[in-house]
Coordinates of C-alpha atoms and ligand atoms in Angstrom, one line a residue:
X20 CA -15.6 -0.9 18.4
X21 CA -14.4 -0.7 14.8
X22 CA -11.0 0.4 14.5
X23 CA -12.0 2.9 11.6
X24 CA -13.9 5.6 13.5
X25 CA -17.0 7.3 12.5
X26 CA -15.3 8.8 9.3
X27 CA -13.9 6.0 7.4
X28 CA -17.5 4.0 8.1
X29 CA -19.3 6.4 6.2
X30 CA -16.2 6.1 3.4
X31 CA -16.9 2.5 3.5
X32 CA -20.8 2.6 2.7
X33 CA -19.9 3.3 -0.8
X34 CA -17.8 0.4 -0.7
X35 CA -20.6 -2.0 0.3
X36 CA -23.3 -0.5 -1.4
X37 CA -20.6 -1.7 -4.9
X38 CA -20.5 -4.9 -3.7
X39 CA -22.9 -7.1 -4.4
X40 CA -22.7 -5.9 -8.1
X41 CA -18.6 -6.9 -7.8
X42 CA -19.7 -10.1 -6.6
X43 CA -22.2 -11.3 -8.9
X44 CA -20.0 -10.1 -11.4
X45 CA -17.0 -12.2 -10.3
X46 CA -19.5 -15.3 -9.8
X47 CA -20.2 -15.2 -13.8
X48 CA -16.5 -15.2 -14.3
X49 CA -16.5 -11.6 -15.0
X50 CA -13.8 -9.2 -14.6
X51 CA -12.9 -5.7 -15.2
X52 CA -11.0 -5.5 -18.4
X53 CA -6.9 -5.6 -18.1
X54 CA -5.3 -2.7 -19.4
X55 CA -3.7 -2.6 -23.2
X56 CA -0.3 -3.5 -23.7
X57 CA -0.2 0.1 -25.1
X58 CA -2.3 1.3 -22.0
X59 CA 0.4 -0.2 -19.9
X60 CA 3.6 1.5 -21.4
X61 CA 1.3 4.5 -20.6
X62 CA 0.6 5.0 -17.1
X63 CA 3.9 2.9 -16.7
X64 CA 5.7 6.5 -17.6
X65 CA 3.0 8.6 -15.7
X66 CA 2.5 6.9 -12.9
X67 CA 5.5 4.4 -11.5
X68 CA 8.2 6.1 -9.5
X69 CA 10.8 4.0 -11.5
X70 CA 10.2 6.3 -14.7
X71 CA 10.6 9.8 -12.7
X72 CA 13.5 11.5 -13.4
X73 CA 13.7 13.3 -9.9
X74 CA 16.0 11.1 -7.0
X75 CA 18.1 9.3 -9.7
X76 CA 22.0 9.9 -10.8
X77 CA 24.7 8.6 -12.3
X78 CA 27.3 6.5 -10.3
X79 CA 30.6 8.2 -11.2
X80 CA 33.2 5.3 -10.3
X81 CA 33.2 1.6 -10.5
X82 CA 32.1 -1.0 -12.5
X83 CA 29.4 0.7 -13.6
X84 CA 29.9 3.6 -13.8
X85 CA 27.8 6.6 -15.4
X86 CA 24.9 4.6 -15.1
X87 CA 21.6 6.1 -13.6
X88 CA 20.6 4.3 -10.3
X89 CA 18.3 6.3 -7.3
X90 CA 20.3 8.6 -5.6
X91 CA 20.2 6.4 -2.3
X92 CA 22.5 3.7 -4.2
X93 CA 24.6 6.1 -6.3
X94 CA 26.0 7.6 -2.8
X95 CA 26.4 3.7 -1.0
X96 CA 27.9 2.8 -4.1
X97 CA 30.7 5.6 -3.8
X98 CA 30.8 5.1 -0.2
X99 CA 34.0 4.4 1.8
X100 CA 34.9 1.3 3.5
X101 CA 34.0 1.0 7.3
X102 CA 37.7 -0.5 7.6
X103 CA 39.6 2.4 5.8
X104 CA 40.3 4.1 9.1
X105 CA 41.6 0.8 10.8
X106 CA 44.2 -1.7 10.4
X107 CA 43.0 -5.1 11.2
X108 CA 45.4 -7.3 10.9
X109 CA 44.6 -9.9 8.0
X110 CA 48.0 -12.7 8.3
X111 CA 45.8 -14.7 11.1
X112 CA 42.4 -15.4 10.6
X113 CA 39.8 -16.3 12.9
X114 CA 38.3 -18.8 10.9
X115 CA 39.1 -20.8 7.8
X116 CA 36.3 -22.3 5.7
X117 CA 35.4 -23.8 1.9
X118 CA 32.3 -22.0 1.6
X119 CA 31.5 -18.4 3.3
X120 CA 28.2 -18.1 2.7
X121 CA 27.2 -14.3 4.2
X122 CA 23.6 -13.6 5.0
X123 CA 20.9 -16.2 5.7
X124 CA 17.5 -15.6 4.5
X125 CA 16.2 -18.4 2.5
X126 CA 19.2 -17.8 -0.3
X127 CA 22.2 -18.4 2.0
X128 CA 20.5 -21.2 3.7
X129 CA 19.9 -23.4 0.9
X130 CA 22.9 -22.6 -0.3
X131 CA 24.9 -23.7 2.8
X132 CA 23.1 -27.3 2.8
X133 CA 23.5 -27.9 -0.8
X134 CA 27.2 -27.0 -0.2
X135 CA 26.9 -29.2 3.2
X136 CA 25.7 -32.1 0.4
X137 CA 29.2 -32.1 -1.6
X138 CA 30.4 -32.1 1.6
X139 CA 31.8 -28.5 2.3
X140 CA 32.7 -27.1 5.5
X141 CA 30.6 -24.0 5.7
X142 CA 30.4 -20.9 7.8
X143 CA 27.3 -19.0 7.9
X144 CA 27.8 -14.9 8.5
X145 CA 24.2 -13.0 9.2
X146 CA 23.7 -9.7 11.0
X147 CA 20.7 -10.6 12.5
X148 CA 19.7 -13.4 13.9
X149 CA 19.5 -16.5 11.5
X150 CA 16.6 -16.7 9.4
X151 CA 15.7 -12.4 9.9
X152 CA 15.2 -11.9 6.3
X153 CA 12.5 -10.5 3.8
X154 CA 12.1 -14.4 3.1
X155 CA 10.8 -14.8 6.6
X156 CA 8.4 -12.5 6.0
X157 CA 7.1 -13.6 2.8
X158 CA 3.5 -14.0 2.8
X159 CA 1.6 -15.3 -0.2
X160 CA 3.6 -18.2 -1.9
X161 CA 5.9 -19.9 -4.0
X162 CA 5.3 -20.6 -8.0
X163 CA 6.2 -23.7 -9.0
X164 CA 5.0 -25.4 -12.1
X165 CA 3.6 -28.6 -10.9
X166 CA -0.1 -29.3 -11.5
X167 CA -2.1 -31.0 -14.6
X168 CA -2.4 -28.4 -17.6
X169 CA 0.6 -26.1 -16.5
X170 CA 4.8 -26.7 -17.2
X171 CA 8.2 -24.3 -16.9
X172 CA 7.4 -23.6 -20.3
X173 CA 4.7 -21.2 -19.9
X174 CA 6.0 -20.4 -15.7
X175 CA 9.1 -19.4 -18.3
X176 CA 6.6 -17.1 -20.9
X177 CA 5.1 -15.4 -17.7
X178 CA 8.1 -14.3 -15.6
X179 CA 9.7 -13.0 -19.0
X180 CA 6.5 -10.9 -20.1
X181 CA 6.0 -9.6 -16.4
X182 CA 10.0 -8.2 -16.9
X183 CA 8.7 -6.8 -19.9
X184 CA 11.3 -8.9 -22.0
X185 CA 14.2 -7.3 -19.9
X186 CA 15.1 -10.4 -18.2
X187 CA 17.8 -12.8 -18.8
X188 CA 16.4 -16.1 -20.4
X189 CA 19.6 -18.1 -18.9
X190 CA 18.4 -17.3 -15.3
X191 CA 14.6 -17.6 -16.2
X192 CA 15.2 -21.0 -17.6
X193 CA 17.1 -22.3 -14.6
X194 CA 14.5 -21.1 -12.4
X195 CA 11.4 -22.4 -14.1
X196 CA 12.8 -25.3 -14.9
X197 CA 14.1 -25.9 -11.1
X198 CA 10.7 -25.2 -9.8
X199 CA 8.9 -28.4 -9.0
X200 CA 12.1 -29.5 -7.9
X201 CA 12.3 -26.9 -5.1
X202 CA 8.8 -27.6 -4.2
X203 CA 9.2 -31.4 -4.1
X204 CA 12.3 -30.8 -1.8
X205 CA 10.5 -28.4 0.1
X206 CA 7.3 -30.7 1.2
X207 CA 9.9 -33.3 1.5
X208 CA 11.6 -31.6 4.1
X209 CA 8.5 -31.4 5.8
X210 CA 6.6 -28.1 4.8
X211 CA 3.6 -27.9 5.2
X212 CA 1.5 -26.3 1.8
X213 CA -1.8 -25.5 1.9
X214 CA -3.8 -28.4 0.6
X215 CA -7.2 -29.9 -0.3
X216 CA -8.5 -32.7 2.0
X217 CA -7.8 -35.4 -0.8
X218 CA -4.0 -34.5 -0.8
X219 CA -4.4 -31.9 -3.7
X220 CA -2.4 -28.7 -3.7
X221 CA -4.4 -25.6 -3.1
X222 CA -2.8 -23.4 -6.1
X223 CA -3.9 -19.8 -7.4
X224 CA -3.3 -16.9 -9.5
X225 CA -0.5 -15.1 -9.1
X226 CA -0.8 -11.0 -10.8
X227 CA 0.5 -11.6 -14.7
X228 CA 0.1 -15.6 -14.7
X229 CA -1.3 -17.7 -17.3
X230 CA -1.9 -20.9 -14.5
X231 CA -2.6 -21.2 -10.9
X232 CA 0.8 -21.8 -10.0
X233 CA 1.1 -20.4 -6.4
X234 CA 1.7 -22.3 -3.7
X235 CA 0.8 -21.3 -0.3
X236 CA 1.3 -21.9 3.5
X237 CA -1.4 -19.5 4.6
X238 CA -0.3 -16.2 4.6
X239 CA 2.9 -17.4 5.6
X240 CA 5.0 -18.9 3.2
X241 CA 8.4 -17.4 3.7
X242 CA 8.0 -18.2 7.5
X243 CA 7.1 -21.4 7.2
X244 CA 10.2 -22.2 4.3
X245 CA 12.4 -20.6 6.3
X246 CA 11.2 -23.1 9.3
X247 CA 12.4 -25.9 7.4
X248 CA 15.1 -25.1 6.0
X249 CA 16.6 -23.2 8.6
X250 CA 16.2 -26.6 11.0
X251 CA 17.3 -28.5 8.7
X252 CA 20.4 -26.3 8.4
X253 CA 20.6 -25.7 12.2
X254 CA 20.6 -29.9 12.6
X255 CA 24.1 -30.3 10.4
X256 CA 26.6 -29.2 13.3
X257 CA 29.1 -31.3 11.6
X258 CA 29.6 -28.3 8.8
X259 CA 27.8 -26.1 8.8
X260 CA 28.5 -23.4 11.6
X261 CA 26.7 -20.2 11.8
X262 CA 27.6 -16.2 13.5
X263 CA 24.9 -14.4 14.0
X264 CA 25.1 -10.6 15.2
X265 CA 27.9 -11.0 12.9
X266 CA 27.3 -9.3 9.1
X267 CA 30.0 -8.7 6.7
X268 CA 31.6 -5.4 6.5
X269 CA 34.2 -6.1 3.5
X270 CA 35.4 -9.2 1.3
X271 CA 38.6 -9.8 1.2
X272 CA 41.0 -10.5 -2.4
X273 CA 44.4 -11.9 -3.2
X274 CA 47.1 -10.8 -5.8
X275 CA 44.4 -11.8 -8.6
X276 CA 41.4 -9.6 -7.5
X277 CA 40.0 -13.3 -6.6
X278 CA 37.9 -13.0 -3.7
X279 CA 38.9 -15.6 -0.2
X280 CA 37.4 -14.2 2.2
X281 CA 35.5 -11.1 4.3
X282 CA 36.1 -9.5 7.5
X283 CA 33.0 -9.7 9.8
X284 CA 32.0 -7.2 12.4
X285 CA 30.5 -8.3 15.8
X286 CA 27.4 -6.5 16.9
X287 CA 27.3 -7.4 20.5
X288 CA 31.2 -7.1 20.8
X289 CA 32.2 -4.4 18.6
X290 CA 35.2 -6.6 17.7
X291 CA 36.4 -7.5 13.9
X292 CA 37.1 -11.6 12.3
X293 CA 38.8 -12.0 9.7
X294 CA 37.3 -15.2 7.9
X295 CA 39.2 -17.1 5.2
X296 CA 37.2 -18.6 2.3
X297 CA 37.4 -20.9 -1.1
X298 CA 34.6 -18.9 -1.7
X299 CA 32.5 -16.6 -0.7
X300 CA 28.5 -16.4 -1.7
X301 CA 26.8 -13.2 -1.2
X302 CA 22.5 -13.6 -0.2
X303 CA 22.8 -10.9 1.8
X304 CA 18.9 -9.2 0.4
X305 CA 18.5 -6.2 -1.3
X306 CA 18.2 -2.6 -0.3
X307 CA 14.7 -1.9 0.8
X308 CA 15.6 0.0 4.1
X309 CA 16.9 2.8 1.8
X310 CA 13.4 3.6 1.4
X311 CA 13.7 4.7 -2.6
X312 CA 11.5 8.2 -3.2
X313 CA 10.6 8.2 0.2
X314 CA 8.6 5.2 0.4
X315 CA 7.8 3.3 3.2
X316 CA 8.6 -0.5 2.9
X317 CA 8.0 -3.9 3.9
X318 CA 11.1 -5.0 3.9
X319 CA 13.1 -6.7 6.9
X320 CA 15.7 -4.3 9.0
X321 CA 18.6 -5.4 7.6
X322 CA 17.6 -4.8 4.0
X323 CA 20.5 -1.6 3.5
X324 CA 21.9 -2.7 0.4
X325 CA 25.6 -4.5 2.1
X326 CA 26.2 -7.1 -0.2
X327 CA 25.7 -5.0 -3.4
X328 CA 28.4 -2.3 -2.3
X329 CA 30.5 -5.2 -1.1
X330 CA 30.6 -6.8 -4.2
X331 CA 30.6 -3.4 -6.6
X332 CA 34.0 -2.2 -4.5
X333 CA 35.5 -6.1 -5.8
X334 CA 34.8 -5.2 -9.0
X335 CA 31.5 -7.2 -9.8
X336 CA 29.0 -5.6 -12.4
X337 CA 25.2 -5.0 -11.3
X338 CA 22.3 -5.2 -13.8
X339 CA 18.7 -3.4 -13.6
X340 CA 20.3 -1.8 -10.0
X341 CA 17.7 1.6 -11.4
X342 CA 14.8 -0.7 -11.2
X343 CA 12.8 -0.8 -7.7
X344 CA 9.6 -3.1 -7.0
X345 CA 7.1 -1.0 -5.2
X346 CA 4.3 -3.9 -4.2
X347 CA 1.0 -1.9 -4.9
X348 CA -1.0 -2.8 -1.6
X349 CA 1.1 -1.9 1.1
X350 CA -1.0 -0.6 4.6
X351 CA -1.7 2.6 4.8
X352 CA -3.9 2.6 7.9
X353 CA -3.4 2.1 10.5
X354 CA -0.4 4.6 10.9
X355 CA 1.5 2.0 13.2
X356 CA 1.1 -1.0 10.2
X357 CA 1.9 1.8 7.4
X358 CA 4.2 0.2 4.4
X359 CA 3.8 -3.9 6.1
X360 CA 2.7 -6.2 3.3
X361 CA -1.1 -7.2 2.5
X362 CA -0.5 -10.1 0.2
X363 CA -1.8 -10.5 -3.8
X364 CA -3.2 -13.7 -2.1
X365 CA -6.2 -11.4 -0.7
X366 CA -6.4 -10.2 -4.5
X367 CA -5.8 -14.0 -6.3
X368 CA -8.8 -14.6 -3.4
X369 CA -11.2 -11.9 -5.4
X370 CA -10.7 -9.1 -3.2
X371 CA -11.0 -5.6 -5.8
X372 CA -9.1 -2.7 -5.0
X373 CA -12.5 0.1 -5.2
X374 CA -11.9 4.0 -4.9
X375 CA -13.5 6.6 -2.9
X376 CA -17.3 6.5 -4.5
X377 CA -16.5 2.4 -4.1
X378 CA -15.4 1.9 -7.9
X379 CA -13.6 -0.6 -9.5
X380 CA -10.9 1.3 -11.1
X381 CA -8.3 -1.9 -12.7
X382 CA -7.7 -5.3 -13.2
X383 CA -6.9 -6.8 -10.2
X384 CA -4.1 -9.3 -11.0
X385 CA -2.1 -6.9 -13.3
X386 CA 1.7 -7.6 -13.3
X387 CA 2.7 -5.3 -10.1
X388 CA 4.5 -2.7 -11.6
X389 CA 1.4 -1.7 -13.6
X390 CA -0.9 -2.6 -10.5
X391 CA 0.8 -0.2 -8.7
X392 CA 1.2 2.6 -11.3
X393 CA -2.9 1.9 -11.7
X394 CA -3.3 2.9 -7.7
X395 CA -1.2 5.8 -7.6
X396 CA -2.8 7.1 -10.7
X397 CA -5.6 6.8 -9.0
X398 CA -5.3 8.6 -5.9
X399 CA -2.9 11.5 -7.5
X400 CA -4.4 11.7 -10.8
X401 CA -8.1 11.1 -10.8
X402 CA -8.3 12.0 -7.2
X403 CA -10.7 9.7 -6.2
X404 CA -8.2 7.8 -3.0
X405 CA -9.1 8.5 0.0
X406 CA -6.8 10.4 2.6
X407 CA -6.1 9.3 6.4
X408 CA -5.5 11.2 9.4
X409 CA -1.6 11.8 8.7
X410 CA -2.6 12.8 5.4
X411 CA -1.0 9.6 3.3
X412 CA -3.6 8.8 0.4
X413 CA -4.9 5.2 -0.3
X414 CA -7.7 3.2 -1.9
X415 CA -9.9 0.7 -0.4
X416 CA -9.1 -3.2 -1.2
X417 CA -12.7 -4.7 -0.6
X418 CA -11.5 -7.9 1.4
X419 CA -14.7 -9.0 2.6
X420 CA -15.7 -10.1 -0.4
X421 CA -13.3 -13.0 0.2
X422 CA -16.1 -15.0 2.1
X423 CA -18.6 -13.8 0.5
X424 CA -17.0 -16.2 -2.7
X425 CA -15.7 -18.9 -0.9
X426 CA -18.0 -18.9 2.5
X427 CA -17.6 -17.7 6.1
X428 CA -14.2 -18.1 7.2
X429 CA -12.1 -18.0 4.2
X430 CA -10.1 -15.3 5.3
X431 CA -9.8 -16.4 8.8
X432 CA -7.8 -20.0 7.5
X433 CA -6.1 -18.2 4.3
X434 CA -4.9 -15.2 5.9
X435 CA -4.6 -15.6 9.6
X436 CA -1.7 -13.3 10.1
X437 CA -3.3 -10.3 8.1
X438 CA -6.7 -11.3 10.7
X439 CA -4.7 -10.9 13.4
X440 CA -2.5 -7.9 12.5
X441 CA -5.7 -5.9 12.2
X442 CA -7.5 -7.6 14.0
X443 CA -5.8 -5.7 16.5
X444 CA -6.7 -2.6 15.5
X445 CA -10.2 -3.2 15.5
X446 CA -10.6 -3.9 12.5
X447 CA -11.7 -7.1 11.4
X448 CA -10.8 -7.4 7.4
X449 CA -13.6 -10.5 6.8
X450 CA -16.0 -7.9 7.1
X451 CA -13.9 -4.3 6.5
X452 CA -12.1 -3.3 3.6
X453 CA -8.2 -2.3 3.8
X454 CA -6.9 1.1 2.8
X455 CA -3.3 0.2 0.9
X456 CA -0.9 2.3 -1.1
X457 CA 1.9 0.9 -3.2
X458 CA 4.8 0.2 -0.6
X459 CA 8.7 -0.5 -1.8
X460 CA 8.9 -3.8 -1.6
X461 CA 11.7 -5.2 -3.7
X462 CA 14.8 -4.6 -5.3
X463 CA 14.7 -6.3 -9.5
X464 CA 18.1 -5.8 -9.7
X465 CA 21.4 -6.3 -8.8
X466 CA 24.9 -8.7 -9.0
X467 CA 25.0 -9.4 -12.6
X468 CA 25.0 -13.5 -12.0
X469 CA 25.3 -16.6 -14.5
X470 CA 22.8 -19.7 -14.2
X471 CA 25.1 -20.6 -11.4
X472 CA 25.2 -17.4 -9.8
X473 CA 28.7 -16.8 -10.5
X474 CA 29.2 -13.1 -10.6
X475 CA 32.1 -11.5 -12.7
X476 CA 34.4 -11.9 -9.8
X477 CA 35.7 -15.2 -9.6
X478 CA 35.5 -16.9 -6.2
X479 CA 32.6 -14.6 -5.5
X480 CA 29.0 -16.0 -6.3
X481 CA 25.8 -14.3 -5.7
X482 CA 22.0 -15.6 -4.8
X483 CA 18.7 -14.1 -3.9
X484 CA 17.4 -10.3 -4.1
X485 CA 21.0 -9.1 -4.2
X486 CA 21.3 -10.7 -7.1
X487 CA 19.6 -9.5 -10.3
X488 CA 18.5 -10.2 -14.0
X489 CA 15.5 -12.9 -12.7
X490 CA 12.6 -11.5 -13.3
X491 CA 14.5 -8.4 -15.4
X492 CA 12.4 -4.7 -14.5
X493 CA 9.7 -6.3 -12.3
X494 CA 9.0 -9.7 -10.6
X495 CA 6.1 -11.3 -10.6
X496 CA 4.9 -12.9 -7.7
X497 CA 6.0 -15.5 -6.0
X498 CA 8.9 -15.8 -7.9
X499 CA 11.4 -14.5 -5.4
X500 CA 10.7 -17.5 -2.4
X501 CA 11.3 -19.6 -5.8
X502 CA 14.2 -17.7 -6.6
X503 CA 16.4 -17.6 -3.0
X504 CA 15.8 -21.2 -3.1
X505 CA 16.8 -21.9 -6.9
X506 CA 19.9 -19.4 -7.0
X507 CA 20.6 -20.7 -3.2
X508 CA 20.9 -24.1 -4.4
X509 CA 22.9 -23.4 -7.3
X510 CA 25.6 -21.2 -5.7
X511 CA 25.9 -23.7 -3.1
X512 CA 27.0 -26.3 -6.0
X513 CA 28.8 -23.8 -8.0
X514 CA 30.9 -22.8 -4.6
X515 CA 31.2 -26.4 -4.3
X516 CA 33.2 -27.0 -7.7
X517 CA 35.0 -23.9 -7.3
X518 CA 36.2 -24.5 -3.6
X519 CA 37.4 -28.5 -4.8
X520 CA 39.4 -26.2 -7.8
X521 CA 41.7 -23.8 -5.5
X522 CA 43.7 -24.3 -3.2
X523 CA 42.6 -21.2 -0.6
X524 CA 46.0 -20.5 0.6
X525 CA 46.4 -16.6 -1.1
X526 CA 47.5 -13.9 0.5
X527 CA 44.5 -11.6 2.0
X528 CA 44.0 -8.1 1.0
X529 CA 42.1 -5.7 1.3
X530 CA 44.0 -4.3 -2.0
X531 CA 40.5 -3.7 -4.1
X532 CA 39.2 -1.2 -1.5
X533 CA 42.5 0.7 -2.1
X534 CA 42.4 0.7 -5.6
X535 CA 38.7 1.6 -5.7
X536 CA 39.5 4.4 -2.9
X537 CA 41.9 5.8 -5.3
X538 CA 38.9 6.0 -7.7
X539 CA 37.0 7.8 -5.5
X540 CA 39.3 10.7 -5.1
X541 CA 40.2 10.4 -9.3
X542 CA 36.6 11.0 -9.4
X543 CA 36.6 13.9 -6.9
X544 CA 34.5 12.3 -4.7
X545 CA 36.0 14.3 -1.7
X546 CA 33.7 13.0 1.3
X547 CA 32.3 10.0 1.1
X548 CA 29.5 7.9 3.1
X549 CA 30.7 5.3 5.2
X550 CA 29.3 2.0 3.8
X551 CA 28.2 -0.6 4.3
X552 CA 25.7 1.2 6.8
X553 CA 24.3 -2.4 8.5
X554 CA 21.6 -0.9 10.0
X555 CA 19.0 1.7 8.4
X556 CA 19.5 5.2 11.0
X557 CA 15.6 6.1 11.8
X558 CA 17.1 8.9 15.1
X559 CA 15.4 11.9 13.6
X560 CA 18.1 14.7 13.5
X561 CA 16.3 17.0 16.4
X562 CA 17.1 13.9 18.6
X563 CA 19.9 13.2 17.3
X564 CA 21.2 17.3 18.3
X565 CA 20.0 17.3 21.5
X566 CA 22.1 17.8 24.3
X567 CA 21.7 15.1 27.0
X568 CA 24.0 15.9 30.3
Ligands
LIG28 C1 2.9 -11.4 -1.8 O1 2.3 -12.2 -1.2 O2 2.5 -10.5 -2.1 C2 4.1 -11.2 -1.4 C3 4.6 -12.0 -2.0 C4 6.5 -11.7 -3.2 O3 6.9 -10.6 -3.2 O4 6.5 -13.4 -4.2

């Protein structure tokens, strides 16, 4: 019994009818034409959620005062501290360390390893468990120009073009040059990359890439990366301590405003802990769980913008935080999977997007923002989308093409997680297409950093999704797994250098919070929300207000 039901089965007939001609075209190496640069600009302006005026407003305080961000972000940037009404004794720290790492996904773990290589004592605090992060959920691959015919130079050009020339060139240079080193580092730690029987790496295209440089581990590349870096970190019990279920809720500064530690909150015991550190790294991920513009998300449960909020209060400047990535292919059916990621690898393997009439309507590997704009246009403007029983629009992602193009069993081998995820609901994606629509996937901007991951505040570093500038206003696939490792390692090294020059015995204060909250008052913000929020609140209002006896 198919999970699609009769009505969808009927609609799928149009996809099946057009498939043989589309497969023949693909076999001849012909593709649906990509948009021209002018069309790209026009379609982005008309259809991409980032280009809407609604749902955005200027932030009234802080280093980026006057800049327009999504409302959800501006509200949190103007929030007051969880600690405002509490008395925390800062004079006797519970922990003292060389480097405090806030957030234990790919970036934080890579930083801990790099700092530990330099002989530093590292304390890693994480909101949930070690590795619970967007890194572990990343599917399709990691870019690295380590194959014949490719070079960091081409990778650099692709990243800059994909970001519409808004990226920070120094950060892109750092990332693309370090990429082959990172792939080699992962392999030496035991990562199981997809390979040909003769040992060569299997590499593929992602959207907006001029060379095949996407390295993968099935459709669980992030999980495999996290496995090796986490194992390595957890083996280093002499230098790396990990505190789980202990999110940071505020940074601490000394009398000069340098960052010197943080306050952690233990989610289990509900106690606060004071940490003194010579260097502090924020690697706590992005803001997907704020559901910007009402979109569902692919993101990890803890992606609530905490790092940005704390860093902003301490005076760190932000960059491109008004730019959000909507992944073109999020699940819209079955309802239980709504918003979940369908990796770009599916299109990298040849699957095409088609509308209700079975027509292909865009080049499948446009840069992500453009591809998303194409899907939104097809559904909302052209009205050639499909509507699910709960009213969600979507188009077909014709995954059965993959087995036809590459041989029976390819879907199960290359996309095992996706195959199981749909099979659970009676849908065999090697035989039936998937219904998709864009889903909130990534925070393109973030804390402004340099190539050494240093922020504008002494003692504070930022790496991974929490930081901005690397990808400009649009990230290409496979560059976030790379970014977290490149800048995580760079942050670990730079934090070690900083720690070596710092006595780390200054007074611990919350002076920056007091000043920030004064600026809230001065700006006329009378009832600020409390932030960071730590976890998203999905309790419906009617449940919250219910009286239980
Ligand atoms: C994907 O597999 O499409 C997501 C990975 C990424 O965002 O780079």
